Coordinates of C-alpha atoms in Angstrom, one line a residue:
Chain T
X1 CA -6.5 -62.2 -0.3
X2 CA -7.1 -62.2 3.3
X3 CA -3.9 -61.1 4.5
X4 CA -3.9 -58.2 2.2
X5 CA -7.3 -57.1 3.0
X6 CA -5.7 -57.2 6.8
X7 CA -3.0 -54.9 5.7
X8 CA -5.3 -52.8 4.0
X9 CA -7.3 -52.4 6.9
X10 CA -4.6 -51.4 9.2
X11 CA -3.0 -48.6 6.8
X12 CA -6.6 -47.1 6.7
X13 CA -6.0 -47.3 10.4
X14 CA -3.0 -45.4 10.2
X15 CA -3.8 -42.6 7.9
X16 CA -4.5 -39.5 9.7
X17 CA -7.9 -37.8 9.2
X18 CA -6.8 -34.1 8.7
X19 CA -10.2 -32.7 8.0
X20 CA -13.4 -33.5 9.9
X21 CA -16.9 -31.6 9.5
X22 CA -19.9 -32.7 11.8
X23 CA -23.0 -31.5 11.4
X24 CA -21.9 -27.9 10.1
X25 CA -25.1 -25.6 8.9
X26 CA -24.4 -22.2 7.7
X27 CA -27.5 -19.6 7.8
X28 CA -27.2 -16.2 6.6
X29 CA -30.4 -14.0 6.3
X30 CA -32.7 -16.6 7.1
X31 CA -31.1 -19.0 3.9
X32 CA -29.5 -21.8 5.0
X33 CA -25.6 -21.8 2.5
X34 CA -24.9 -25.1 4.4
X35 CA -27.2 -27.6 5.0
X36 CA -25.8 -30.6 7.6
X37 CA -22.6 -31.3 5.9
X38 CA -20.8 -34.4 7.1
X39 CA -16.8 -34.8 6.0
X40 CA -13.9 -36.4 6.6
X41 CA -10.6 -36.2 4.6
X42 CA -8.0 -37.9 5.1
X43 CA -4.1 -37.9 4.3
X44 CA -2.7 -38.2 1.1
X45 CA -6.8 -37.9 -0.4
X46 CA -7.7 -36.1 -3.4
X47 CA -11.2 -35.1 -3.3
X48 CA -12.6 -33.5 -6.0
X49 CA -16.2 -31.5 -4.8
X50 CA -18.2 -30.4 -7.6
X51 CA -21.7 -28.6 -7.6
X52 CA -23.5 -25.7 -9.1
X53 CA -22.4 -22.1 -8.9
X54 CA -23.7 -20.8 -6.0
X55 CA -23.9 -24.3 -4.6
X56 CA -21.9 -22.9 -1.6
X57 CA -18.3 -24.5 -2.6
X58 CA -16.3 -21.5 -1.9
X59 CA -18.4 -21.0 1.5
X60 CA -17.3 -24.3 2.3
X61 CA -13.8 -23.7 2.0
X62 CA -14.1 -20.7 3.6
X63 CA -15.9 -22.5 6.6
X64 CA -12.5 -24.8 7.0
X65 CA -10.5 -22.1 6.9
X66 CA -12.4 -20.6 9.6
X67 CA -12.9 -17.3 7.8
X68 CA -16.6 -18.0 8.3
X69 CA -18.1 -19.2 11.8
X70 CA -20.7 -21.9 11.0
X71 CA -24.0 -21.5 12.4
X72 CA -23.7 -24.9 14.2
X73 CA -21.6 -27.9 13.7
X74 CA -18.2 -28.5 14.7
X75 CA -14.7 -28.0 11.9
X76 CA -11.7 -29.9 12.9
X77 CA -8.3 -29.0 11.4
X78 CA -5.9 -31.8 12.4
X79 CA -7.9 -31.6 15.6
X80 CA -7.7 -28.2 16.3
X81 CA -10.2 -25.5 15.5
X82 CA -9.7 -23.7 11.8
X83 CA -8.4 -20.6 13.3
X84 CA -5.5 -22.3 14.9
X85 CA -5.3 -25.5 12.2
X86 CA -4.9 -23.3 9.1
X87 CA -1.3 -22.8 9.5
X88 CA -1.2 -26.2 8.0
X89 CA -3.7 -25.5 5.0
X90 CA -2.4 -24.2 1.7
X91 CA -4.9 -22.1 0.2
X92 CA -5.3 -21.3 -3.4
X93 CA -8.2 -18.9 -4.0
X94 CA -10.6 -18.2 -6.3
X95 CA -8.2 -16.6 -9.2
X96 CA -10.0 -13.9 -10.6
X97 CA -10.4 -11.6 -7.6
X98 CA -7.1 -9.2 -8.2
X99 CA -6.3 -6.3 -9.8
X100 CA -4.1 -7.0 -12.6
X101 CA -2.0 -4.0 -12.5
X102 CA -1.4 -4.5 -8.7
X103 CA 2.5 -3.3 -7.8
X104 CA 3.9 -7.3 -7.2
X105 CA 6.3 -9.4 -8.6
X106 CA 6.2 -12.9 -8.2
X107 CA 8.4 -13.6 -5.6
X108 CA 6.5 -10.7 -3.3
X109 CA 3.7 -12.7 -4.3
X110 CA 5.4 -16.0 -3.0
X111 CA 7.1 -14.6 0.2
X112 CA 3.7 -13.4 1.1
X113 CA 3.4 -17.2 2.1
X114 CA 5.9 -17.2 4.4
X115 CA 4.5 -14.3 6.4
X116 CA 2.6 -15.9 9.3
X117 CA 6.4 -17.8 10.3
X118 CA 7.7 -15.0 11.8
X119 CA 6.7 -11.9 14.5
X120 CA 5.1 -9.0 12.5
X121 CA 7.6 -6.6 11.3
X122 CA 10.7 -9.1 11.0
X123 CA 12.4 -9.0 7.4
X124 CA 12.4 -12.4 5.5
X125 CA 15.0 -15.0 6.5
X126 CA 17.5 -17.1 4.3
X127 CA 15.0 -20.3 5.1
X128 CA 11.9 -18.2 3.8
X129 CA 13.7 -17.1 0.7
X130 CA 14.6 -21.1 0.4
X131 CA 11.6 -22.2 0.9
X132 CA 9.8 -19.6 -1.9
X133 CA 12.5 -20.7 -4.3
X134 CA 11.7 -24.4 -3.9
X135 CA 8.1 -23.6 -4.4
X136 CA 8.4 -21.6 -7.5
X137 CA 10.9 -24.3 -8.6
X138 CA 8.2 -26.9 -8.1
X139 CA 5.7 -25.1 -9.9
X140 CA 8.2 -24.6 -12.7
X141 CA 7.6 -20.5 -12.7
X142 CA 11.5 -20.0 -11.0
X143 CA 12.1 -18.2 -14.2
X144 CA 9.3 -15.7 -14.1
X145 CA 10.2 -14.6 -10.3
X146 CA 10.8 -11.2 -11.4
X147 CA 7.7 -10.5 -13.4
X148 CA 4.7 -8.6 -12.2
X149 CA 2.0 -11.2 -11.5
X150 CA -0.9 -9.4 -13.3
X151 CA 1.4 -9.7 -16.8
X152 CA 1.1 -13.6 -16.5
X153 CA -1.1 -15.9 -18.2
X154 CA -3.9 -17.4 -16.2
X155 CA -2.8 -20.7 -15.7
X156 CA 1.0 -19.1 -15.1
X157 CA -0.6 -17.1 -12.2
X158 CA -2.6 -20.3 -11.0
X159 CA 0.7 -21.9 -10.4
X160 CA 2.2 -18.9 -8.5
X161 CA -0.9 -19.5 -6.4
X162 CA -0.2 -22.8 -5.7
X163 CA 3.4 -22.1 -5.0
X164 CA 2.3 -19.2 -2.6
X165 CA 0.1 -21.9 -0.9
X166 CA 2.9 -24.5 -0.6
X167 CA 5.9 -22.6 1.3
X168 CA 4.8 -23.3 4.5
X169 CA 4.8 -26.6 3.7
X170 CA 1.2 -27.9 4.5
X171 CA -0.4 -30.6 5.1
X172 CA -3.3 -29.9 3.1
X173 CA -4.2 -28.3 -0.1
X174 CA -7.3 -26.5 -0.5
X175 CA -7.8 -25.3 -4.4
X176 CA -11.0 -23.5 -5.2
X177 CA -11.9 -23.4 -8.8
X178 CA -8.2 -23.8 -10.1
X179 CA -9.1 -24.9 -13.7
X180 CA -11.0 -21.9 -14.5
X181 CA -8.0 -20.2 -15.9
X182 CA -6.1 -23.3 -17.5
X183 CA -6.3 -23.9 -21.0
X184 CA -7.8 -27.9 -21.5
X185 CA -4.2 -28.9 -22.8
X186 CA -2.6 -27.7 -20.0
X187 CA -5.3 -29.2 -17.5
X188 CA -3.2 -33.1 -18.0
X189 CA -0.1 -31.2 -16.8
X190 CA -1.6 -29.5 -13.8
X191 CA -3.0 -32.5 -12.6
X192 CA 0.5 -34.1 -12.8
X193 CA 1.1 -30.9 -10.3
X194 CA -1.6 -32.2 -8.1
X195 CA -0.7 -35.9 -8.3
X196 CA 3.2 -35.1 -7.2
X197 CA 1.9 -33.2 -4.4
X198 CA -0.2 -35.8 -3.3
X199 CA 2.5 -37.5 -2.1
X200 CA 2.9 -35.0 0.7
X201 CA -0.3 -33.9 1.6
X202 CA -4.5 -34.2 1.1
X203 CA -5.8 -32.0 -1.8
X204 CA -9.7 -31.1 -1.7
X205 CA -10.6 -29.3 -5.1
X206 CA -13.7 -27.7 -5.9
X207 CA -14.9 -26.7 -9.5
X208 CA -18.0 -26.2 -11.0
X209 CA -17.0 -27.9 -14.0
X210 CA -18.1 -32.0 -14.4
X211 CA -15.5 -32.3 -16.9
X212 CA -12.5 -31.0 -14.9
X213 CA -13.1 -34.7 -12.6
X214 CA -10.6 -36.7 -14.0
X215 CA -8.4 -39.8 -13.3
X216 CA -6.4 -38.2 -10.7
X217 CA -9.0 -37.7 -8.0
X218 CA -9.5 -40.2 -5.1
X219 CA -12.9 -39.1 -4.2
X220 CA -16.0 -37.0 -5.3
X221 CA -18.4 -35.5 -3.2
X222 CA -21.3 -33.2 -4.7
X223 CA -22.5 -30.1 -3.1
X224 CA -25.5 -28.2 -3.4
X225 CA -26.2 -26.8 0.3
X226 CA -26.0 -30.5 1.1
X227 CA -22.7 -32.5 0.9
X228 CA -23.6 -36.0 -1.2
X229 CA -20.4 -38.2 -0.3
X230 CA -19.7 -41.7 -0.3
X231 CA -16.2 -41.9 0.5
X232 CA -15.5 -43.1 -3.3
X233 CA -14.6 -42.1 -6.5
X234 CA -17.9 -43.1 -8.2
X235 CA -21.0 -40.2 -9.0
X236 CA -24.5 -41.5 -8.8
X237 CA -27.2 -40.3 -10.8
X238 CA -29.4 -39.4 -8.0
X239 CA -26.6 -37.4 -5.9
X240 CA -26.1 -35.7 -9.4
X241 CA -29.6 -34.9 -10.1
X242 CA -30.2 -34.1 -6.3
X243 CA -27.2 -31.7 -6.6
X244 CA -28.1 -29.9 -10.0
X245 CA -31.6 -30.1 -9.4
X246 CA -32.1 -31.1 -12.9
X247 CA -31.9 -34.6 -14.3
X248 CA -28.3 -35.4 -15.8
X249 CA -27.0 -37.4 -18.7
X250 CA -23.5 -38.9 -17.5
X251 CA -21.2 -39.8 -20.1
X252 CA -18.1 -41.9 -19.5
X253 CA -15.3 -41.9 -22.3
X254 CA -13.3 -45.2 -22.3
X255 CA -11.8 -46.9 -19.4
X256 CA -8.7 -44.6 -18.6
X257 CA -10.7 -41.6 -17.7
X258 CA -13.8 -43.7 -16.3
X259 CA -15.1 -41.4 -13.5
X260 CA -18.3 -42.8 -13.4
X261 CA -19.8 -46.2 -12.3
X262 CA -21.1 -48.4 -15.7
X263 CA -24.7 -47.5 -16.2
Chain Q
X1 CA 11.8 34.5 -7.9
X2 CA 14.3 33.7 -5.0
X3 CA 14.0 36.6 -3.4
X4 CA 10.6 35.1 -2.0
X5 CA 12.5 33.3 0.2
X6 CA 13.3 35.5 2.4
X7 CA 9.6 35.7 3.7
X8 CA 8.8 33.4 6.2
X9 CA 5.7 32.3 5.9
X10 CA 7.1 31.4 1.8
X11 CA 9.8 29.3 3.6
X12 CA 7.5 27.5 5.6
X13 CA 5.0 27.1 2.8
X14 CA 7.5 25.5 1.2
X15 CA 8.8 23.2 3.7
X16 CA 5.0 22.2 4.4
X17 CA 4.5 21.3 0.4
X18 CA 7.6 18.8 1.1
X19 CA 6.7 17.3 4.4
X20 CA 2.8 17.0 3.0
X21 CA 4.3 15.2 0.0
X22 CA 6.1 12.7 2.0
X23 CA 3.1 11.9 3.6
X24 CA 0.2 11.8 1.0
X25 CA 3.3 10.2 -1.4
X26 CA 3.2 6.7 1.0
X27 CA -0.3 6.4 2.1
X28 CA -1.6 7.7 -0.9
X29 CA 0.0 4.4 -2.8
X30 CA -2.1 2.2 0.0
X31 CA -5.4 4.4 -0.6
X32 CA -5.0 3.4 -4.5
X33 CA -4.1 0.2 -4.4
X34 CA -6.1 -1.0 -1.9
X35 CA -9.2 0.7 -3.5
X36 CA -9.9 2.6 -0.1
X37 CA -10.5 5.7 -1.6
X38 CA -14.0 6.7 -0.2
X39 CA -13.1 5.5 3.5
X40 CA -10.3 8.1 3.1
X41 CA -12.3 10.9 2.2
X42 CA -14.9 9.9 4.8
X43 CA -12.1 10.0 7.4
X44 CA -10.8 13.0 6.1
X45 CA -14.5 15.0 6.2
X46 CA -15.3 13.3 9.5
X47 CA -12.4 14.9 10.9
X48 CA -14.0 18.3 10.4
X49 CA -15.7 17.1 13.8
X50 CA -12.3 17.9 15.3
X51 CA -11.9 21.0 13.7
X52 CA -14.9 22.5 15.6
X53 CA -14.2 20.7 18.8
X54 CA -10.6 22.7 18.8
X55 CA -12.5 25.8 18.7
X56 CA -15.1 24.8 20.9
X57 CA -12.3 23.9 23.9
X58 CA -10.5 27.2 22.8
X59 CA -7.2 25.2 22.0
X60 CA -5.3 25.2 18.5
X61 CA -7.6 23.0 16.5
X62 CA -4.9 20.7 15.5
X63 CA -5.2 19.2 18.6
X64 CA -9.1 18.0 18.1
X65 CA -8.2 17.0 14.9
X66 CA -5.8 14.9 15.5
X67 CA -7.5 12.4 18.2
X68 CA -11.1 12.7 16.3
X69 CA -9.4 12.1 12.6
X70 CA -8.1 8.8 14.3
X71 CA -11.1 8.1 16.1
X72 CA -13.3 8.5 13.1
X73 CA -10.7 6.0 11.3
X74 CA -11.2 3.6 14.1
X75 CA -15.0 4.1 13.8
X76 CA -15.1 3.6 10.0
X77 CA -13.0 0.7 10.5
X78 CA -14.9 -0.8 12.9
X79 CA -18.1 -0.1 11.0
X80 CA -17.1 -1.7 7.6
X81 CA -15.7 -4.8 9.3
X82 CA -17.6 -6.0 11.8
X83 CA -20.9 -4.7 11.0
X84 CA -23.5 -6.1 8.8
X85 CA -24.0 -2.1 7.3
X86 CA -22.6 -2.4 4.0
X87 CA -18.9 -0.3 3.8
X88 CA -20.2 2.7 1.6
X89 CA -23.3 3.2 3.3
X90 CA -21.1 3.3 6.7
X91 CA -19.0 6.0 4.7
X92 CA -22.2 8.2 3.9
X93 CA -23.5 8.2 7.3
X94 CA -19.9 9.1 9.2
X95 CA -18.6 11.5 6.3
X96 CA -21.6 13.8 7.2
X97 CA -21.9 13.3 10.6
X98 CA -18.4 14.5 11.2
X99 CA -18.6 17.3 9.2
X100 CA -22.4 18.2 11.0
X101 CA -20.6 17.4 14.6
X102 CA -18.2 20.2 13.8
X103 CA -20.4 22.6 12.6
X104 CA -22.2 22.3 15.8
X105 CA -19.0 22.6 17.9
X106 CA -18.1 25.7 15.9
X107 CA -21.7 27.4 16.5
X108 CA -21.4 26.9 20.5
X109 CA -18.0 28.4 20.5
X110 CA -17.7 32.4 21.6
X111 CA -16.7 34.6 19.2
X112 CA -15.8 34.2 15.5
X113 CA -13.4 31.2 14.2
X114 CA -11.0 33.1 12.3
X115 CA -9.2 30.7 10.0
X116 CA -12.0 28.0 8.9
X117 CA -11.6 28.3 5.5
X118 CA -8.2 27.6 6.2
X119 CA -9.0 24.0 7.3
X120 CA -11.7 23.4 4.8
X121 CA -9.9 24.6 1.5
X122 CA -6.4 24.9 2.7
X123 CA -4.4 28.2 3.2
X124 CA -0.5 27.3 3.1
X125 CA 0.8 30.8 3.7
X126 CA -0.4 30.4 7.0
X127 CA 1.4 26.9 8.2
X128 CA 2.8 28.2 11.1
X129 CA 6.5 26.6 12.9
X130 CA 4.5 24.8 15.5
X131 CA 2.3 23.2 12.4
X132 CA 5.3 22.6 10.6
X133 CA 6.7 20.4 13.5
X134 CA 3.9 18.6 14.1
X135 CA 4.0 17.4 10.5
X136 CA 7.8 16.4 11.0
X137 CA 6.7 14.1 13.3
X138 CA 3.7 12.6 11.9
X139 CA 5.9 12.1 8.8
X140 CA 8.4 10.6 11.2
X141 CA 5.7 8.3 12.2
X142 CA 4.3 7.2 9.1
X143 CA 7.5 6.9 7.3
X144 CA 8.8 4.7 11.0
X145 CA 5.2 2.2 11.0
X146 CA 5.7 1.8 6.7
X147 CA 8.9 0.7 7.0
X148 CA 8.6 -1.9 9.7
X149 CA 5.4 -3.5 8.2
X150 CA 6.0 -2.8 4.4
X151 CA 5.2 -6.6 4.0
X152 CA 2.5 -7.4 6.0
X153 CA 0.5 -3.9 4.4
X154 CA 1.8 -5.3 0.9
X155 CA 0.4 -8.9 1.1
X156 CA -3.1 -6.9 3.1
X157 CA -3.3 -4.7 0.0
X158 CA -2.7 -7.7 -2.7
X159 CA -4.6 -10.5 -1.0
X160 CA -6.2 -9.9 2.5
X161 CA -7.8 -13.0 2.6
X162 CA -4.7 -15.2 2.2
X163 CA -3.0 -13.1 4.5
X164 CA -5.4 -13.8 7.5
X165 CA -5.1 -17.6 6.8
X166 CA -1.5 -17.4 7.1
X167 CA -1.7 -15.7 9.9
X168 CA -1.3 -12.1 9.3
X169 CA -3.1 -10.1 12.0
X170 CA -4.8 -8.4 8.8
X171 CA -7.7 -6.7 11.4
X172 CA -5.3 -5.0 13.4
X173 CA -2.9 -4.2 10.3
X174 CA -5.9 -2.8 8.6
X175 CA -6.8 -0.4 11.5
X176 CA -3.4 0.9 11.5
X177 CA -3.1 1.9 8.0
X178 CA -6.4 4.0 8.4
X179 CA -4.7 5.5 11.2
X180 CA -2.0 6.4 9.5
X181 CA -4.6 7.9 6.8
X182 CA -6.1 9.7 9.7
X183 CA -2.6 11.4 10.8
X184 CA -2.1 11.9 6.7
X185 CA -4.9 14.1 6.6
X186 CA -3.6 15.9 9.6
X187 CA -0.6 16.6 7.8
X188 CA -2.7 17.7 4.5
X189 CA -5.1 19.8 5.9
X190 CA -3.4 23.0 5.8
X191 CA -2.1 22.1 2.6
X192 CA -5.5 21.7 0.6
X193 CA -8.2 21.4 3.1
X194 CA -10.5 19.0 4.0
X195 CA -12.7 19.2 1.5
X196 CA -9.4 18.2 -1.4
X197 CA -7.0 15.6 0.8
X198 CA -8.6 13.0 -1.9
X199 CA -7.0 14.4 -4.6
X200 CA -3.5 14.3 -3.1
X201 CA -4.1 10.9 -1.9
X202 CA -5.3 9.7 -5.3
X203 CA -3.5 11.6 -8.1
X204 CA 0.1 11.2 -7.2
X205 CA -0.4 7.6 -6.9
X206 CA -2.6 6.7 -9.5
X207 CA 0.1 8.1 -11.9
X208 CA 2.9 6.4 -10.7
X209 CA 0.6 3.2 -10.8
X210 CA 0.9 3.5 -14.5
X211 CA 4.9 3.9 -14.6
X212 CA 6.0 0.8 -12.5
X213 CA 5.2 -2.5 -11.3
X214 CA 6.9 -2.3 -7.9
X215 CA 5.4 -0.7 -4.6
X216 CA 8.8 0.7 -3.5
X217 CA 9.2 2.5 -6.8
X218 CA 5.6 3.4 -6.9
X219 CA 6.0 5.5 -3.2
X220 CA 9.2 7.1 -4.4
X221 CA 7.6 8.4 -7.7
X222 CA 4.7 9.6 -6.0
X223 CA 6.3 11.6 -3.3
X224 CA 8.4 13.4 -6.3
X225 CA 5.2 14.1 -8.0
X226 CA 3.3 15.1 -5.1
X227 CA 6.2 17.6 -4.3
X228 CA 6.3 19.1 -7.7
X229 CA 2.8 19.2 -8.0
X230 CA 2.4 21.2 -4.5
X231 CA 5.5 23.5 -5.7
X232 CA 4.2 23.8 -8.9
X233 CA 1.2 24.8 -7.9
X234 CA 2.4 26.9 -4.7
X235 CA 4.2 29.2 -7.2
X236 CA 1.1 29.4 -9.9
X237 CA -1.2 30.5 -7.1
X238 CA 1.3 33.1 -5.8
X239 CA 2.3 34.4 -9.2
X240 CA -1.9 34.2 -10.6
X241 CA -2.7 35.3 -6.6
X242 CA -5.0 32.3 -6.5
X243 CA -6.3 30.3 -3.7
X244 CA -3.2 28.1 -2.9
X245 CA -5.0 24.3 -2.1
X246 CA -7.2 24.7 -5.1
X247 CA -4.4 25.6 -7.7
X248 CA -2.3 22.8 -6.1
X249 CA -5.3 20.2 -6.7
X250 CA -5.8 21.8 -10.4
X251 CA -2.1 21.1 -11.3
X252 CA -1.9 18.0 -10.3
X253 CA -5.6 17.1 -11.8
X254 CA -3.8 18.3 -15.3
X255 CA -0.6 16.5 -14.4
X256 CA -3.1 13.0 -13.9
X257 CA -4.5 13.8 -17.6
X258 CA -1.5 14.6 -19.3
X259 CA 0.4 11.3 -18.2
X260 CA -3.0 9.7 -18.7
X261 CA -3.2 10.8 -22.3
X262 CA 0.1 10.0 -22.7
X263 CA -0.4 6.3 -21.9
X264 CA -3.4 5.9 -23.7
X265 CA -1.8 7.8 -26.8
X266 CA 0.8 5.0 -26.7
X267 CA -1.9 2.3 -26.4
X268 CA -4.0 3.8 -29.7
X269 CA -0.9 3.5 -31.8
X270 CA -0.2 0.3 -30.9

């Protein structure tokens, strides 16, 4: 028992910290969008961040990606600043944001993920095409590679965007509301895909949907300007109430899907 | 009809339409898919300042228009990317500011501005050989840049933020695209005039978008459509003795309405 504890501790030490935010504040037009965010994410972790709409979830991801400069505080990606570190991040943005009629195929979308690997203006290499094919294969979308992206169903589009994020072989995967477009029966399948990916990278998934946070997530944080996070998988009622600013009833079903502490 | 070709101004007009089709076919597609129609309209109108500057300095206005349109493209880009001024507000301001500068310059220039109207409304029958050579060079620049950065422009137009994250220099490329729009405006100016340029940048691309889901094909279809509308409008304006620029735009507009109803009709039947 003691020996096992020791081993666990050692393993934790070896586990690399991939994202670190320290005292991050974001103030926009005198409104606090993010308040004093502290967050450490380690390799092979699967963190779910929940919180209400407008609570700053997407903004937090953009701060991690260096797309938004925080007003105060430090962001570290694998020991680098976000603009350098983001090449190790696979980003799956909120899906609803593109023109369904846009003239681009699945194959072209996935290849754009490789654009940062070469000098601007150079053609895609054999390696780029191989990586794109592998990524499409992994998400089970290889057969649709010639189709226009807008013609696919929401869930299929989401898979393509995951493939696009995977072609750089990232160490971290950031997903913004990935379940919004996936029907409930297909969500388990989607989580299984993430479960496989977890072997190779840390995953951060952001959602406003409490029920989406499932058995697959290792850790859960609540965000509504402030981040409530205890390096664990349990949500405390106090945190939820602080996050949502209203009383919250927790319902947990059976043991296999238990996310919430007994209460 | 072929006897018309013996006139140099007709031959020049036809060549001008074809050269203009290449520029607006290629760049119009990006303007439409990236949804920067009104930035383009703003750049076009602001470059009227360049026409005035040309007259003021007593040189061929095209030497005023080229730097002025590129300058307005860069200012437009800077204001929309780097300042907190909302993009449409910035467009509105620069749009009118450029035009007013042009009017003031012309007012300050000695004498009469002979073909001022041909820059505003287009007059394809006054295109000179020098104009054609400049149009050809600008076309070649546009083709080369788009050939080189095709993938990057595609990524930028589809998902600018994702492209930034993977390390594409999206801001620089966006500025480059705006400069190409400025050059396209120079090419189109004599054909349809500053006021109607926006029609040739949008209509052919908007039609071709309905018929293909591939950006390269979309470019080729819009070049072809621009040429058909341009030559058709030119012929009609000659036959009916109408203003060439306006006729080309009307022919394009009718083309758009017909293709739209064609598509809608099919949807209604299903």
